[in-house]
Short mmCIF file of C-alpha atoms in Angstrom, two decimals:
data_model
loop_
_atom_site.label_atom_id
_atom_site.label_comp_id
_atom_site.label_asym_id
_atom_site.label_seq_id
_atom_site.Cartn_x
_atom_site.Cartn_y
_atom_site.Cartn_z
CA UNK A 1 -0.09 0.17 0.01
CA UNK A 2 1.11 3.27 -1.10
CA UNK A 3 1.11 6.76 1.55
CA UNK A 4 0.68 10.19 0.07
CA UNK A 5 4.20 12.02 0.90
CA UNK A 6 3.44 15.73 1.95
CA UNK A 7 7.06 16.99 2.00
CA UNK A 8 8.83 13.86 2.10
CA UNK A 9 9.18 11.30 4.88
CA UNK A 10 11.55 12.20 7.57
CA UNK A 11 14.91 10.75 6.43
CA UNK A 12 18.13 10.16 9.08
CA UNK A 13 15.68 9.85 12.49
CA UNK A 14 14.11 13.73 12.08
CA UNK A 15 11.15 14.57 13.33
CA UNK A 16 8.28 15.36 11.17
CA UNK A 17 7.53 18.60 10.86
CA UNK A 18 3.92 18.14 10.39
CA UNK A 19 3.96 16.95 14.14
CA UNK A 20 2.98 20.38 15.59
CA UNK A 21 -0.50 20.93 13.43
CA UNK A 22 -1.37 17.29 15.11
CA UNK A 23 -0.10 18.34 18.91
CA UNK A 24 -1.76 21.90 18.45
CA UNK A 25 -5.14 20.16 17.26
CA UNK A 26 -4.89 17.70 19.89
CA UNK A 27 -3.91 20.69 22.99
CA UNK A 28 -7.30 22.92 22.15
CA UNK A 29 -9.10 19.71 21.49
CA UNK A 30 -8.76 18.61 25.06
CA UNK A 31 -9.83 21.63 26.38
CA UNK A 32 -12.46 22.12 24.24
CA UNK A 33 -13.70 18.33 25.68
CA UNK A 34 -12.63 18.59 29.35
CA UNK A 35 -13.76 21.82 29.53
CA UNK A 36 -17.69 20.48 29.61
CA UNK A 37 -16.85 17.00 30.16
CA UNK A 38 -15.86 18.54 33.81
CA UNK A 39 -18.47 20.62 34.84
CA UNK A 40 -21.66 18.27 33.58
CA UNK A 41 -22.21 16.59 36.93
CA UNK A 42 -21.94 20.24 38.40
CA UNK A 43 -24.57 21.42 36.51
CA UNK A 44 -26.89 18.69 35.56
CA UNK A 45 -27.30 18.92 39.98
CA UNK A 46 -28.35 22.17 39.91
CA UNK A 47 -29.97 22.48 36.62
CA UNK A 48 -34.17 22.67 35.65
CA UNK A 49 -33.30 19.74 33.79
CA UNK A 50 -33.42 17.69 36.23
CA UNK A 51 -35.71 19.70 38.66
CA UNK A 52 -38.24 17.50 38.25
CA UNK A 53 -35.47 14.66 41.12
CA UNK A 54 -35.72 16.20 44.93
CA UNK A 55 -31.86 17.37 45.37
CA UNK A 56 -30.09 14.94 46.92
CA UNK A 57 -28.91 11.71 46.75
CA UNK A 58 -31.66 11.20 43.39
CA UNK A 59 -30.57 13.95 41.60
CA UNK A 60 -27.23 13.14 42.01
CA UNK A 61 -27.59 9.36 41.00
CA UNK A 62 -29.43 10.66 37.91
CA UNK A 63 -26.69 13.26 37.01
CA UNK A 64 -24.02 10.27 37.82
CA UNK A 65 -25.96 8.12 35.80
CA UNK A 66 -25.85 11.02 32.25
CA UNK A 67 -22.35 11.71 32.37
CA UNK A 68 -21.58 7.63 32.40
CA UNK A 69 -23.90 7.17 29.34
CA UNK A 70 -22.27 10.18 27.75
CA UNK A 71 -19.12 8.47 28.37
CA UNK A 72 -19.93 5.92 26.78
CA UNK A 73 -21.29 7.62 23.77
CA UNK A 74 -18.04 9.09 23.61
CA UNK A 75 -15.97 5.66 23.58
CA UNK A 76 -18.64 3.40 21.85
CA UNK A 77 -18.42 6.11 18.38
CA UNK A 78 -14.60 5.26 17.76
CA UNK A 79 -15.91 2.11 16.32
CA UNK A 80 -17.66 4.74 13.64
CA UNK A 81 -14.71 6.66 12.99
CA UNK A 82 -12.11 4.22 12.62
CA UNK A 83 -14.27 1.60 10.13
CA UNK A 84 -15.27 4.72 8.43
CA UNK A 85 -11.47 5.87 8.02
CA UNK A 86 -10.16 2.77 7.56
CA UNK A 87 -12.70 1.63 4.79
CA UNK A 88 -13.61 4.92 2.82
CA UNK A 89 -12.52 8.06 3.54
CA UNK A 90 -8.97 8.22 5.03
CA UNK A 91 -7.96 9.61 8.52
CA UNK A 92 -7.11 13.25 7.72
CA UNK A 93 -11.19 13.55 5.93
CA UNK A 94 -12.14 11.51 9.04
CA UNK A 95 -11.20 13.86 11.66
CA UNK A 96 -12.13 16.52 9.66
CA UNK A 97 -15.98 15.99 8.66
CA UNK A 98 -16.27 14.87 12.86
CA UNK A 99 -15.07 17.97 13.88
CA UNK A 100 -17.06 20.01 12.50
CA UNK A 101 -20.38 17.66 14.09
CA UNK A 102 -17.77 18.18 17.26
CA UNK A 103 -18.44 22.14 16.80
CA UNK A 104 -22.36 21.91 16.39
CA UNK A 105 -22.74 19.91 19.92
CA UNK A 106 -20.87 22.32 21.58
CA UNK A 107 -23.02 25.35 20.10
CA UNK A 108 -26.15 23.31 21.11
CA UNK A 109 -24.60 22.48 25.11
CA UNK A 110 -24.06 26.74 24.79
CA UNK A 111 -27.69 27.34 23.22
CA UNK A 112 -30.16 25.02 24.89
CA UNK A 113 -28.83 24.96 28.64
CA UNK A 114 -32.50 25.24 29.77
CA UNK A 115 -33.76 22.58 27.16
CA UNK A 116 -33.36 18.77 27.48
CA UNK A 117 -34.22 17.92 24.21
CA UNK A 118 -31.67 20.55 23.17
CA UNK A 119 -29.10 19.89 25.81
CA UNK A 120 -29.04 16.24 25.53
CA UNK A 121 -29.20 16.55 21.95
CA UNK A 122 -25.47 18.91 21.81
CA UNK A 123 -24.16 15.87 23.81
CA UNK A 124 -25.17 13.56 21.47
CA UNK A 125 -23.04 15.16 19.11
CA UNK A 126 -20.24 15.88 21.05
CA UNK A 127 -20.35 11.79 21.48
CA UNK A 128 -20.12 11.33 18.30
CA UNK A 129 -17.61 13.69 17.00
CA UNK A 130 -15.35 13.09 19.89
CA UNK A 131 -15.75 9.71 19.39
CA UNK A 132 -15.44 9.51 16.00
CA UNK A 133 -11.95 11.07 15.58
CA UNK A 134 -10.41 9.34 19.21
CA UNK A 135 -8.95 6.73 17.16
CA UNK A 136 -7.98 8.88 14.58
CA UNK A 137 -5.77 11.29 15.61
CA UNK A 138 -3.15 8.87 17.78
CA UNK A 139 -2.92 6.82 14.89
CA UNK A 140 -2.77 9.64 12.35
CA UNK A 141 -0.14 10.98 14.61
CA UNK A 142 1.49 7.56 14.18
CA UNK A 143 1.18 7.56 10.13
CA UNK A 144 4.04 10.01 10.08
CA UNK A 145 6.87 8.06 11.40
CA UNK A 146 8.20 5.05 9.75
CA UNK A 147 11.40 2.63 10.30
CA UNK A 148 13.48 5.60 9.88
CA UNK A 149 12.47 7.47 12.53
CA UNK A 150 10.29 5.42 14.53
CA UNK A 151 12.70 5.89 18.00
CA UNK A 152 11.24 9.25 17.60
CA UNK A 153 7.76 8.02 18.25
CA UNK A 154 7.82 7.69 21.73
CA UNK A 155 9.13 10.73 22.41
CA UNK A 156 6.02 12.16 20.39
CA UNK A 157 3.47 9.64 21.65
CA UNK A 158 4.51 10.93 25.07
CA UNK A 159 4.06 14.31 24.33
CA UNK A 160 0.99 13.75 22.69
CA UNK A 161 -0.40 12.76 25.99
CA UNK A 162 1.87 15.79 27.87
CA UNK A 163 -0.66 18.33 26.03
CA UNK A 164 -3.46 16.62 26.66
CA UNK A 165 -3.52 17.22 29.89
CA UNK A 166 -1.94 20.57 28.91
CA UNK A 167 -5.49 21.37 27.50
CA UNK A 168 -7.21 19.67 29.92
CA UNK A 169 -5.35 21.06 33.30
CA UNK A 170 -6.74 24.85 32.17
CA UNK A 171 -10.19 23.63 31.44
CA UNK A 172 -10.56 21.68 34.57
CA UNK A 173 -8.84 24.80 36.73
CA UNK A 174 -11.06 27.55 34.92
CA UNK A 175 -14.47 25.88 33.23
CA UNK A 176 -16.07 25.55 37.13
CA UNK A 177 -15.32 29.34 37.53
CA UNK A 178 -16.63 29.82 34.35
CA UNK A 179 -20.02 27.88 35.54
CA UNK A 180 -19.78 29.81 39.05
CA UNK A 181 -19.55 33.22 37.76
CA UNK A 182 -20.91 33.66 34.26
CA UNK A 183 -23.22 31.07 34.02
CA UNK A 184 -24.29 27.56 31.62
CA UNK A 185 -24.10 29.43 28.31
CA UNK A 186 -20.26 30.41 28.32
CA UNK A 187 -18.85 27.88 30.12
CA UNK A 188 -20.35 25.77 27.62
CA UNK A 189 -19.63 27.94 24.75
CA UNK A 190 -15.87 28.78 25.33
CA UNK A 191 -15.35 24.94 24.91
CA UNK A 192 -16.65 25.62 21.49
CA UNK A 193 -14.52 28.23 20.44
CA UNK A 194 -11.85 25.48 21.58
CA UNK A 195 -12.85 23.04 19.30
CA UNK A 196 -13.33 25.42 16.03
CA UNK A 197 -10.00 26.78 16.79
CA UNK A 198 -8.75 23.08 17.44
CA UNK A 199 -10.44 22.17 13.89
CA UNK A 200 -9.06 25.35 11.99
CA UNK A 201 -5.46 24.95 13.75
CA UNK A 202 -5.64 20.71 11.79
CA UNK A 203 -7.05 21.79 9.01
CA UNK A 204 -3.86 24.27 8.31
CA UNK A 205 -1.92 21.18 8.25
CA UNK A 206 -3.86 19.74 5.27
CA UNK A 207 -0.29 19.85 2.72
CA UNK A 208 1.99 18.70 5.50
CA UNK A 209 1.00 15.45 6.27
CA UNK A 210 1.38 11.95 5.12
CA UNK A 211 -2.03 10.38 4.35
CA UNK A 212 -2.04 6.54 4.75
CA UNK A 213 -4.99 5.71 2.18
CA UNK A 214 -7.68 4.10 3.52
CA UNK A 215 -7.59 -0.01 2.62
CA UNK A 216 -11.17 0.15 1.09
CA UNK A 217 -13.04 -3.50 1.04
CA UNK A 218 -10.05 -6.06 2.13
CA UNK A 219 -11.11 -9.47 0.90
CA UNK A 220 -7.98 -10.62 3.86
CA UNK A 221 -9.47 -7.69 6.52
CA UNK A 222 -10.27 -8.67 10.37
CA UNK A 223 -13.90 -9.56 9.48
CA UNK A 224 -13.34 -11.28 6.30
CA UNK A 225 -11.11 -13.52 7.84
CA UNK A 226 -12.91 -14.33 11.09
CA UNK A 227 -16.00 -15.03 9.07
CA UNK A 228 -14.14 -17.67 6.66
CA UNK A 229 -12.69 -19.77 9.47
CA UNK A 230 -16.53 -19.33 11.11
CA UNK A 231 -17.85 -20.77 8.04
CA UNK A 232 -14.88 -23.29 7.06
CA UNK A 233 -16.04 -26.71 7.83
CA UNK A 234 -12.81 -30.08 8.72
CA UNK A 235 -13.03 -33.54 7.66
CA UNK A 236 -14.44 -35.06 10.68
CA UNK A 237 -14.52 -32.42 13.04
CA UNK A 238 -17.31 -29.86 14.42
CA UNK A 239 -17.81 -26.43 13.68
CA UNK A 240 -17.57 -24.96 17.71
CA UNK A 241 -16.27 -22.14 16.82
CA UNK A 242 -19.47 -21.09 15.05
CA UNK A 243 -21.58 -22.43 17.93
CA UNK A 244 -20.18 -20.10 20.59
CA UNK A 245 -20.17 -17.03 17.90
CA UNK A 246 -23.59 -17.42 17.17
CA UNK A 247 -24.63 -18.53 21.08
CA UNK A 248 -23.37 -14.73 21.42
CA UNK A 249 -25.13 -13.16 18.38
CA UNK A 250 -28.45 -14.80 19.49
CA UNK A 251 -28.36 -14.24 23.32
CA UNK A 252 -27.07 -10.28 21.97
CA UNK A 253 -30.69 -9.96 20.02
CA UNK A 254 -32.50 -12.08 22.85
CA UNK A 255 -31.25 -9.21 25.40
CA UNK A 256 -32.39 -6.47 22.93
CA UNK A 257 -35.94 -7.94 22.36
CA UNK A 258 -36.67 -8.93 26.26
CA UNK A 259 -35.52 -4.98 26.33
CA UNK A 260 -37.97 -3.72 24.27
CA UNK A 261 -40.88 -5.76 25.22
CA UNK A 262 -40.47 -4.46 29.30
CA UNK A 263 -39.85 -0.77 27.81
CA UNK A 264 -43.98 -1.26 25.23
CA UNK A 265 -45.69 -3.90 27.10
CA UNK A 266 -44.78 -2.98 30.70
CA UNK A 267 -44.27 -6.93 31.77
CA UNK A 268 -40.84 -6.83 33.42
CA UNK A 269 -39.00 -9.66 31.31
CA UNK A 270 -36.06 -7.75 31.40
CA UNK A 271 -34.42 -6.05 35.23
CA UNK A 272 -35.84 -2.74 35.05
CA UNK A 273 -32.83 -0.65 35.94
CA UNK A 274 -31.54 -1.38 32.94
CA UNK A 275 -31.74 0.81 30.18
CA UNK A 276 -31.62 0.34 26.08
CA UNK A 277 -28.08 1.60 26.90
CA UNK A 278 -26.68 -0.14 29.10
CA UNK A 279 -28.58 -3.30 27.54
CA UNK A 280 -27.29 -2.28 23.99
CA UNK A 281 -23.28 -2.35 26.04
CA UNK A 282 -24.07 -5.48 27.40
CA UNK A 283 -25.76 -7.21 23.93
CA UNK A 284 -22.02 -5.86 22.61
CA UNK A 285 -19.70 -7.53 25.51
CA UNK A 286 -21.47 -10.62 24.56
CA UNK A 287 -20.93 -10.85 20.64
CA UNK A 288 -17.38 -9.09 20.80
CA UNK A 289 -16.32 -11.83 23.59
CA UNK A 290 -18.32 -15.04 22.39
CA UNK A 291 -17.73 -13.64 18.74
CA UNK A 292 -13.70 -13.63 19.13
CA UNK A 293 -13.51 -16.52 21.59
CA UNK A 294 -15.39 -18.20 18.17
CA UNK A 295 -13.23 -17.22 15.84
CA UNK A 296 -10.42 -18.85 17.73
CA UNK A 297 -11.49 -21.89 18.50
CA UNK A 298 -11.40 -21.89 14.20
CA UNK A 299 -8.84 -19.89 13.24
CA UNK A 300 -6.69 -21.85 11.27
CA UNK A 301 -9.39 -23.08 9.05
CA UNK A 302 -9.13 -19.79 7.35
CA UNK A 303 -5.82 -20.51 6.14
CA UNK A 304 -5.66 -21.25 2.70
CA UNK A 305 -8.45 -18.73 2.06
CA UNK A 306 -6.71 -15.99 3.69
CA UNK A 307 -2.62 -15.29 3.37
CA UNK A 308 -0.95 -16.97 6.63
CA UNK A 309 0.02 -13.08 7.56
CA UNK A 310 -3.80 -12.14 7.30
CA UNK A 311 -4.55 -14.86 10.00
CA UNK A 312 -1.69 -14.01 12.14
CA UNK A 313 -3.15 -10.54 12.46
CA UNK A 314 -6.01 -11.37 13.47
CA UNK A 315 -4.90 -14.05 16.29
CA UNK A 316 -2.31 -11.12 17.16
CA UNK A 317 -5.73 -8.69 17.06
CA UNK A 318 -7.90 -11.51 18.99
CA UNK A 319 -4.83 -11.32 21.84
CA UNK A 320 -4.95 -7.84 21.90
CA UNK A 321 -8.92 -7.58 22.78
CA UNK A 322 -8.06 -9.99 25.78
CA UNK A 323 -5.50 -7.61 27.20
CA UNK A 324 -7.89 -4.04 26.22
CA UNK A 325 -10.59 -6.06 28.09
CA UNK A 326 -8.77 -6.88 31.27
CA UNK A 327 -7.88 -2.72 31.05
CA UNK A 328 -12.04 -1.98 31.43
CA UNK A 329 -11.97 -1.83 35.41
CA UNK A 330 -9.46 0.59 35.49
CA UNK A 331 -11.79 2.51 33.67
CA UNK A 332 -14.53 2.49 35.63
CA UNK A 333 -12.62 3.72 38.90
CA UNK A 334 -10.86 6.45 36.03
CA UNK A 335 -14.17 7.96 34.67
CA UNK A 336 -15.92 8.26 38.33
CA UNK A 337 -13.07 10.87 39.20
CA UNK A 338 -15.75 13.43 37.06
CA UNK A 339 -18.84 12.13 38.91
CA UNK A 340 -18.36 10.10 41.83
CA UNK A 341 -15.18 11.85 43.54
CA UNK A 342 -17.15 15.60 42.71
CA UNK A 343 -19.88 14.65 44.48
CA UNK A 344 -18.01 13.50 47.52
CA UNK A 345 -15.43 16.77 46.92
CA UNK A 346 -18.94 19.20 47.39
CA UNK A 347 -19.27 17.17 51.58
CA UNK A 348 -15.84 18.12 52.22
CA UNK A 349 -15.01 21.66 53.05
CA UNK A 350 -12.79 24.05 51.39
CA UNK A 351 -10.54 25.24 53.69
CA UNK A 352 -10.58 28.76 52.62
CA UNK A 353 -9.23 30.07 56.45
CA UNK A 354 -5.63 28.55 55.50
CA UNK A 355 -2.97 30.74 54.57
CA UNK A 356 -1.70 28.06 51.41
CA UNK A 357 -4.61 27.41 49.71
CA UNK A 358 -5.32 29.29 47.40
CA UNK A 359 -8.95 30.95 47.74
CA UNK A 360 -8.76 33.37 44.66
CA UNK A 361 -8.35 30.57 42.43
CA UNK A 362 -10.14 27.18 44.25
CA UNK A 363 -13.42 27.99 44.74
CA UNK A 364 -15.23 25.28 43.75
CA UNK A 365 -14.53 21.23 44.13
CA UNK A 366 -14.87 20.70 40.67
CA UNK A 367 -11.63 22.48 40.35
CA UNK A 368 -9.67 19.55 42.25
CA UNK A 369 -9.99 17.60 39.44
CA UNK A 370 -6.94 19.47 37.90
CA UNK A 371 -4.42 17.81 39.42
CA UNK A 372 -4.83 15.06 37.36
CA UNK A 373 -3.55 16.47 34.25
CA UNK A 374 -1.26 18.85 36.04
CA UNK A 375 0.22 15.52 37.70
CA UNK A 376 0.28 13.68 34.85
CA UNK A 377 2.54 16.34 32.79
CA UNK A 378 4.56 16.18 36.02
CA UNK A 379 4.90 12.70 36.22
CA UNK A 380 5.56 11.72 32.11
CA UNK A 381 8.93 13.54 32.68
CA UNK A 382 9.64 11.75 36.30
CA UNK A 383 8.74 8.42 34.85
CA UNK A 384 11.01 8.62 31.73
CA UNK A 385 14.30 10.43 33.30
CA UNK A 386 14.30 9.09 37.14
CA UNK A 387 12.03 6.35 37.64
CA UNK A 388 12.01 3.90 34.24
CA UNK A 389 16.31 4.03 33.72
CA UNK A 390 16.57 4.02 37.96
CA UNK A 391 14.33 0.30 37.88
CA UNK A 392 16.39 -0.83 34.83
CA UNK A 393 19.53 -0.10 37.01
CA UNK A 394 18.28 -2.03 39.88
CA UNK A 395 17.85 -5.10 37.32
CA UNK A 396 13.81 -4.50 36.60
CA UNK A 397 12.47 -4.92 32.81
CA UNK A 398 10.01 -2.11 32.31
CA UNK A 399 7.80 -3.79 29.77
CA UNK A 400 4.15 -1.96 28.51
CA UNK A 401 2.54 -4.56 29.97
CA UNK A 402 4.14 -4.91 33.30
CA UNK A 403 3.42 -0.52 33.47
CA UNK A 404 -0.15 -1.21 32.84
CA UNK A 405 -0.79 -3.97 35.72
CA UNK A 406 0.62 -2.26 38.05
CA UNK A 407 -1.21 1.31 36.85
CA UNK A 408 -4.10 -0.74 37.49
CA UNK A 409 -3.25 -2.07 41.12
CA UNK A 410 -2.58 1.71 41.58
CA UNK A 411 -5.41 3.30 41.18
CA UNK A 412 -7.17 0.80 43.46
CA UNK A 413 -4.83 1.73 45.89
CA UNK A 414 -6.59 5.23 45.04
CA UNK A 415 -9.90 4.03 45.85
CA UNK A 416 -8.81 2.61 48.82
CA UNK A 417 -7.54 6.06 49.89
CA UNK A 418 -10.88 7.77 48.95
CA UNK A 419 -13.06 5.46 50.97
CA UNK A 420 -11.14 6.02 53.96
CA UNK A 421 -11.87 10.02 53.03
CA UNK A 422 -15.43 8.46 52.89
CA UNK A 423 -15.73 6.79 55.78
CA UNK A 424 -14.33 10.15 58.02
CA UNK A 425 -16.82 11.96 56.19
CA UNK A 426 -19.51 9.48 57.35
CA UNK A 427 -18.35 9.68 60.58
CA UNK A 428 -20.14 13.59 60.92
CA UNK A 429 -15.90 15.24 60.70
CA UNK A 430 -15.52 18.23 58.73
CA UNK A 431 -12.98 16.68 56.97
CA UNK A 432 -10.69 18.88 54.42
CA UNK A 433 -11.26 19.30 50.32
CA UNK A 434 -7.01 19.54 50.42
CA UNK A 435 -7.10 15.78 51.93
CA UNK A 436 -8.53 14.76 48.22
CA UNK A 437 -5.33 15.68 46.61
CA UNK A 438 -4.14 11.79 47.65
CA UNK A 439 -6.19 10.16 46.03
CA UNK A 440 -5.26 11.83 43.04
CA UNK A 441 -2.00 11.32 43.57
CA UNK A 442 -2.36 7.95 43.48
CA UNK A 443 -4.67 7.55 40.49
CA UNK A 444 -3.33 9.78 38.06
CA UNK A 445 0.33 7.76 38.82
CA UNK A 446 -2.05 4.74 38.12
CA UNK A 447 -3.34 6.73 34.87
CA UNK A 448 0.34 6.96 33.41
CA UNK A 449 0.75 4.02 33.60
CA UNK A 450 -2.00 2.23 32.06
CA UNK A 451 -3.30 5.33 29.82
CA UNK A 452 0.27 7.14 28.49
CA UNK A 453 1.49 3.16 27.58
CA UNK A 454 -1.15 1.86 26.31
CA UNK A 455 -0.81 4.55 23.14
CA UNK A 456 1.93 3.23 21.87
CA UNK A 457 1.31 -0.17 22.98
CA UNK A 458 -2.29 -0.24 21.01
CA UNK A 459 -0.54 1.03 17.83
CA UNK A 460 2.44 -0.81 17.77
CA UNK A 461 0.64 -3.89 17.95
CA UNK A 462 -1.98 -3.30 16.04
CA UNK A 463 -1.44 -5.15 12.15
CA UNK A 464 -1.09 -2.32 9.14
CA UNK A 465 -4.19 -2.90 8.20
CA UNK A 466 -6.51 -2.50 10.96
CA UNK A 467 -4.76 0.55 13.12
CA UNK A 468 -7.65 2.74 12.91
CA UNK A 469 -9.99 0.29 13.93
CA UNK A 470 -7.59 -1.61 16.81
CA UNK A 471 -7.52 2.08 18.71
CA UNK A 472 -11.24 1.97 18.40
CA UNK A 473 -11.46 -1.19 20.50
CA UNK A 474 -8.96 0.36 22.62
CA UNK A 475 -11.28 3.85 23.11
CA UNK A 476 -13.90 1.33 23.55
CA UNK A 477 -12.43 0.00 26.88
CA UNK A 478 -13.81 3.38 28.54
CA UNK A 479 -17.27 2.20 27.01
CA UNK A 480 -16.95 -1.11 29.54
CA UNK A 481 -15.39 0.69 31.58
CA UNK A 482 -18.94 3.09 32.42
CA UNK A 483 -20.98 0.42 31.72
CA UNK A 484 -19.58 -1.58 34.76
CA UNK A 485 -20.48 2.25 37.06
CA UNK A 486 -23.73 1.79 35.30
CA UNK A 487 -24.53 -1.59 36.54
CA UNK A 488 -23.34 -1.03 39.90
CA UNK A 489 -25.53 2.11 40.40
CA UNK A 490 -28.61 -0.48 38.89
CA UNK A 491 -27.26 -2.76 41.67
CA UNK A 492 -27.35 -0.50 44.80
CA UNK A 493 -30.83 1.12 43.89
CA UNK A 494 -31.91 -3.15 44.61
CA UNK A 495 -33.62 -3.32 48.31
CA UNK A 496 -31.88 -6.52 48.41
CA UNK A 497 -28.27 -5.14 47.61
CA UNK A 498 -29.30 -1.54 49.74
CA UNK A 499 -30.16 -4.09 53.02
CA UNK A 500 -26.94 -6.16 52.32
CA UNK A 501 -24.99 -2.59 52.07
CA UNK A 502 -26.51 -1.30 55.07
CA UNK A 503 -26.00 -4.54 57.61
CA UNK A 504 -22.73 -3.88 56.42
CA UNK A 505 -22.08 -0.66 58.66
CA UNK A 506 -20.89 1.20 55.81
CA UNK A 507 -22.62 4.06 53.88
CA UNK A 508 -23.57 3.22 50.16
CA UNK A 509 -20.63 5.74 48.95
CA UNK A 510 -18.15 4.29 51.43
CA UNK A 511 -19.32 0.48 49.63
CA UNK A 512 -18.90 1.29 46.63
CA UNK A 513 -15.26 3.08 46.81
CA UNK A 514 -13.98 -0.27 48.59
CA UNK A 515 -16.32 -2.86 46.07
CA UNK A 516 -14.38 -0.62 42.79
CA UNK A 517 -10.84 -0.76 44.72
CA UNK A 518 -11.17 -4.85 45.06
CA UNK A 519 -12.42 -4.85 41.13
CA UNK A 520 -9.06 -2.79 40.13
CA UNK A 521 -7.10 -5.87 42.00
CA UNK A 522 -8.65 -8.98 40.87
CA UNK A 523 -8.46 -7.32 37.54
CA UNK A 524 -4.60 -6.32 37.45
CA UNK A 525 -3.84 -9.99 39.03
CA UNK A 526 -5.57 -11.10 36.08
CA UNK A 527 -3.79 -9.19 33.22
CA UNK A 528 -0.59 -10.22 35.45
CA UNK A 529 -0.76 -13.69 34.93
CA UNK A 530 -2.06 -13.29 30.84
CA UNK A 531 0.76 -10.35 30.21
CA UNK A 532 3.03 -12.79 31.28
CA UNK A 533 2.34 -14.85 27.92
CA UNK A 534 1.48 -12.46 25.50
CA UNK A 535 3.84 -12.13 22.59
CA UNK A 536 5.28 -8.57 21.56
CA UNK A 537 4.72 -7.07 18.31
CA UNK A 538 6.21 -4.59 16.20
CA UNK A 539 4.05 -3.04 13.12
CA UNK A 540 5.62 0.20 12.89
CA UNK A 541 5.56 0.82 8.84
CA UNK A 542 8.69 0.15 6.63
CA UNK A 543 9.79 3.22 5.40
#
């Protein structure tokens, strides 16, 4: 497959000059996204959109559910963006068009703060636009490198993640102040302006980019190989893989039918707290899990109908998907810093009387989220310059999978710290908001080990023809992370579960914090066991 050279592919290991446009676009886009995302829960709790609910736990729970359904959409639509880019339009055009949809979504939030239809339409458009470009910007950045300068890619991927957090820092710090002092129209309008600037910067670099053309309808693409493997018959053998895959399809369809019957007929064929978003995500998860398992059982039967390289590529993708599945619990912890931790922070006391507290700047619990990107910007260079070289000198091999496994475990420790703070609050004590710095530090350290590492891991492990799609699957891990949150929230609304939590002597919030910590530890153990036998790949393109 040929590429369209912009100027020329950089030689002698030089840094591609077009990277600046991509980095600039990402900085503005991340300010835009996090600016609206980090004020969404506080806005919803105090807005007329949820005025039909009594103030307190019911409104808090509704705001959390809306937030996590939005996150599910943001990280589901990468499947669409990756497919359109790889199949039809290429990464550049897909990014540009979805960015325009993204801008329209921001405009809806600013214009329809008191109109549920308009506001939720805006959330949908932002989820569609943001999700559509998510798998493409990172892989488009990777396309600018080849074997001659791939050593520069790690530096850029780290810089890429650093600039994401640079934009997120200022958004997290300033957006709550805009909401508090100027109202929702301004607070949601400023991120919209930044998204327009991001789109313009990306467009400016159009003549410089290396554009890898879309693969089109590839007869040896991932799904084609999977279908051939499932359909193939072997003499004297059945088709166990096809049976497993069809079980997944039938189960997913049955879930959706039961939900539809429950919603229309009024009979509880399906759990009442499992709305369409939860049901659709469960159905998708069953299809991916059982479809992937079924394909792995019969994959060797695809040889002959497809080149060995294509079959081996599908095998590699299936292995990557297992890694991705084991990372989903991390996102169930991480994304709640913008929901559960904000709600906890609103129960804490802002220490305005302390001389060291910057009262002129930090005036709202939601601003504590700014600690996350600030710490990321400090921890990435610290890890690369100090921690990783020190560990290597001590004889520890710092592989990508080891960093990710430890990151999941450390995120669990952060939720133990948050749970202890919740116990302190529940005892009736006045707890300073400054104490939230500890769980933020631990969660951010875990994030750097997981997410910053995964950007490079996901790109390097993906076969060339499926880089956009595999990045979409990576972002889908956040969809399932928020699904675990919604399922847990639905579970605690069950009277039997609520009674059991009450009998434990813990408040619901404290119980859930320790529950998610345990969830992370189990996931980290499973991740470590699988990582021991994962075969690493190198799929950077040849110059």
